[in-house]
């Protein structure tokens, strides 16, 4: 399974309205099309994961992630906030690119950790922050993943 | 959704997070996200205990009995199948609107049940 096959255009937001980390988490969770109750539970779990340590891995990239019973399959979303969000990232720099990954406790294909690892690796590539800044459509985001053979 | 069930759901998700930190994502969390694993486990244990204390007496007793024996205390029910034991559960007869409005257990594996989707 390629990374790009997991991203649907409706879960790629290149202009987040969020002004804070919490708002960004909420906005990305709302891209997944869950019911309100499930959204609330998922948001709470993501916050709890952030309490263990920020998922801001540096260079403007954050990867909030968790498993939860409220989803039935692996779901991903991408959000961009060019003016930056305070994510308490490892390098203390503002976060501009947020990759959300959520998975159910049990997955037939066990993709959650490999996907998390792949996105983390992608985020560490030197040219990625600049490429993400230049995107002008969700389709270009998919093309970027394709160019990286992801 | 029943508030007790919501608490159980949260507890289950946190227990899953804890289990994964010790068995699965340890390296990734420590190396990529700089998580201090031991501190994180302690925090998760404290949170789980705090939430468990908020469960009603009878449910809490049942929770503790299951939690001592198995990693999973709440099993998802998807299309009428309990994913704790993969047996069709009779509660699947409940209409969609009634689902998750009270705390139910699987008669086969004993897990609390959460209807997904
Ligand atoms: Zn069962």
XYZ file of C-alpha atoms and ligand atoms in Angstrom:
268
model
C 0.000 0.000 0.000
C 1.419 3.358 -1.052
C 1.043 6.371 1.225
C -0.661 8.398 -1.488
C -3.489 5.855 -1.706
C -4.447 6.656 1.889
C -4.926 10.400 1.373
C -8.261 11.537 -0.018
C -8.602 15.131 -1.312
C -11.275 15.975 1.299
C -8.707 15.236 4.032
C -6.032 17.521 2.558
C -6.436 21.102 3.743
C -3.803 23.517 2.445
C -5.213 26.490 4.312
C -6.200 25.605 7.860
C -8.349 28.175 9.626
C -6.911 27.046 12.977
C -4.845 29.509 14.966
C -3.796 27.097 17.714
C -2.601 23.511 18.022
C -5.923 22.420 19.555
C -7.923 24.068 16.804
C -5.714 22.404 14.186
C -6.286 18.977 15.743
C -10.053 19.605 15.769
C -10.053 20.855 12.196
C -8.136 17.837 10.930
C -10.287 15.384 12.891
C -13.346 16.991 11.297
C -11.958 16.089 7.838
C -12.463 12.396 8.583
C -16.249 12.410 8.358
C -16.935 10.842 11.774
C -19.987 11.591 13.928
C -19.682 14.345 16.529
C -19.287 12.030 19.500
C -16.497 10.041 17.821
C -14.764 13.268 16.808
C -14.781 14.386 20.447
C -13.312 11.108 21.697
C -10.643 11.086 18.998
C -9.667 14.688 19.732
C -9.335 13.832 23.422
C -7.070 10.871 22.623
C -4.874 12.983 20.340
C -4.538 15.554 23.112
C -3.598 12.827 25.551
C -0.895 11.651 23.172
C 0.404 15.230 22.873
C 0.591 15.337 26.685
C 3.168 12.544 26.558
C 5.343 14.717 24.337
C 4.717 16.956 21.344
C 4.405 15.256 17.969
C 6.096 18.297 16.413
C 9.249 16.595 15.069
C 10.926 19.801 13.951
C 11.387 21.751 10.713
C 7.752 22.833 10.774
C 6.308 19.316 10.738
C 3.991 17.632 13.253
C 2.525 14.139 13.139
C -0.277 13.796 15.713
C -1.269 10.141 15.930
C -3.197 7.629 18.021
C -5.216 4.487 17.932
C -8.874 4.624 18.888
C -11.906 2.388 18.891
C -13.919 5.114 17.185
C -12.340 4.470 13.776
C -12.779 1.279 11.812
C -9.772 1.659 9.511
C -6.548 3.600 9.188
C -7.262 7.251 8.402
C -4.899 10.062 7.503
C -5.231 13.797 6.899
C -2.875 16.628 6.034
C -3.223 20.271 7.022
C -1.080 23.302 6.245
C -0.910 26.601 8.080
C 1.709 28.753 6.420
C 1.716 31.377 9.158
C 2.619 28.626 11.638
C 1.154 27.124 14.810
C 2.676 26.861 18.254
C 2.927 23.078 18.640
C 5.603 23.003 21.352
C 7.708 21.197 18.761
C 11.045 19.568 19.552
C 12.954 22.439 17.904
C 10.518 24.986 19.395
C 9.802 26.341 15.919
C 6.244 26.933 14.658
C 4.559 24.035 12.873
C 3.254 24.652 9.379
C 2.532 21.103 8.201
C 0.407 18.658 10.165
C -0.019 14.992 9.274
C -2.803 13.277 11.231
C -2.782 9.481 11.537
C -5.432 7.477 13.374
C -6.049 3.757 13.415
C -8.311 1.247 15.121
C -6.769 -0.982 17.829
C -6.879 -3.916 15.444
C -6.009 -3.660 11.790
C -5.996 -6.592 9.443
C -3.056 -5.243 7.461
C -1.132 -3.649 10.352
C -0.347 -0.471 8.498
C -0.397 2.054 11.320
C 3.200 1.912 12.502
C 4.716 1.536 9.010
C 2.674 4.540 7.838
C 3.732 6.560 10.880
C 7.357 5.648 10.177
C 7.076 6.507 6.482
C 5.560 9.918 7.181
C 8.228 10.647 9.792
C 10.917 9.747 7.273
C 9.248 11.852 4.584
C 9.156 14.781 7.007
C 12.865 14.523 7.570
C 13.824 14.810 3.910
C 15.622 18.087 3.294
C 13.455 19.401 0.455
C 10.067 18.401 1.899
C 9.141 21.521 3.918
C 9.820 23.730 0.910
C 7.869 21.428 -1.429
C 4.916 21.417 0.979
C 4.989 25.224 1.150
C 4.695 25.454 -2.628
C 1.652 23.195 -3.052
C -1.390 24.886 -4.526
C -3.850 21.974 -4.658
C -4.530 18.645 -2.915
C -3.679 16.917 -6.198
C -0.181 18.406 -6.025
C 0.203 16.939 -2.558
C -0.558 13.478 -3.964
C 1.875 14.146 -6.827
C 4.590 15.050 -4.336
C 4.120 11.710 -2.573
C 4.196 10.006 -5.961
C 7.446 11.760 -6.880
C 8.934 10.375 -3.662
C 7.587 6.934 -4.554
C 5.463 6.914 -1.423
C -23.641 7.672 24.247
C -23.708 6.324 27.785
C -21.203 8.299 29.882
C -19.868 5.177 31.578
C -19.302 3.609 28.179
C -17.477 6.738 27.077
C -15.193 6.422 30.115
C -14.572 2.766 29.309
C -13.761 3.686 25.726
C -11.235 6.251 26.868
C -9.687 3.781 29.274
C -9.412 1.184 26.521
C -7.768 3.642 24.106
C -5.251 4.664 26.795
C -4.500 1.045 27.657
C -3.886 0.419 23.975
C -1.577 3.423 23.839
C 0.322 2.100 26.845
C 0.627 -1.375 25.393
C 1.926 -0.021 22.118
C 4.530 2.102 23.875
C 6.060 -1.012 25.389
C 5.438 -3.345 22.499
C 5.417 -1.856 19.019
C 6.057 1.839 18.732
C 8.735 2.128 21.449
C 11.649 2.978 19.146
C 9.604 5.269 16.925
C 8.174 7.207 19.862
C 11.534 7.503 21.593
C 13.662 8.327 18.564
C 11.377 10.352 16.302
C 9.127 11.986 18.883
C 11.565 12.092 21.779
C 9.040 10.521 24.162
C 10.446 9.464 27.522
C 8.885 6.020 27.552
C 8.970 5.387 31.309
C 7.472 8.782 32.101
C 4.807 8.268 29.439
C 3.827 4.878 30.863
C 3.562 6.331 34.339
C 1.352 9.168 33.058
C -0.875 6.731 31.183
C -1.217 4.444 34.206
C -2.189 7.395 36.379
C -4.761 8.578 33.845
C -6.282 5.112 33.428
C -6.589 4.762 37.197
C -8.141 8.221 37.509
C -10.741 7.370 34.858
C -11.415 3.930 36.375
C -12.194 5.588 39.698
C -14.929 7.549 37.936
C -16.707 4.356 36.847
C -19.854 3.374 38.737
C -19.215 0.704 41.380
C -20.674 -2.304 39.554
C -19.098 -1.414 36.238
C -15.780 -0.676 37.924
C -15.752 -4.082 39.606
C -16.445 -5.771 36.294
C -13.827 -3.601 34.601
C -11.186 -4.610 37.142
C -11.969 -8.302 36.752
C -11.543 -8.099 32.971
C -8.576 -5.704 33.074
C -6.595 -8.034 35.326
C -6.902 -10.889 32.880
C -6.838 -9.427 29.389
C -5.409 -6.441 27.535
C -8.781 -5.661 26.027
C -11.649 -4.488 28.182
C -13.816 -2.952 25.463
C -14.307 -4.718 22.154
C -15.646 -3.028 19.044
C -18.752 -4.492 17.472
C -18.626 -4.166 13.720
C -21.499 -5.478 11.606
C -22.821 -7.417 14.582
C -19.540 -9.229 15.289
C -17.751 -8.785 18.626
C -14.099 -8.191 17.740
C -13.073 -9.485 21.153
C -14.031 -13.051 20.258
C -15.278 -12.826 16.643
C -18.684 -14.199 17.530
C -21.958 -12.598 16.412
C -23.533 -10.858 19.400
C -27.240 -10.723 20.076
C -27.025 -7.022 20.899
C -26.566 -6.467 17.175
C -30.351 -6.614 17.046
C -30.510 -3.253 18.743
C -31.489 -0.510 16.376
C -28.774 1.908 15.348
C -30.253 4.698 17.456
C -30.131 2.533 20.603
C -26.519 1.553 20.208
C -24.031 2.619 22.833
C -26.806 4.089 24.979
C -26.045 1.638 27.777
C -23.155 -0.485 28.925
C -23.372 -3.982 27.467
C -21.033 -6.956 27.659
C -20.356 -9.767 25.228
C -21.925 -12.936 26.562
C -19.090 -15.007 25.087
C -15.856 -13.170 25.946
C -17.100 -10.791 28.643
C -15.723 -7.629 27.017
C -17.704 -4.415 27.250
C -19.125 -3.667 23.817
C -18.834 -0.564 21.681
C -20.754 -0.436 18.419
C -18.674 1.215 15.707
C -19.870 2.749 12.459
Zn -16.977 -11.204 22.516
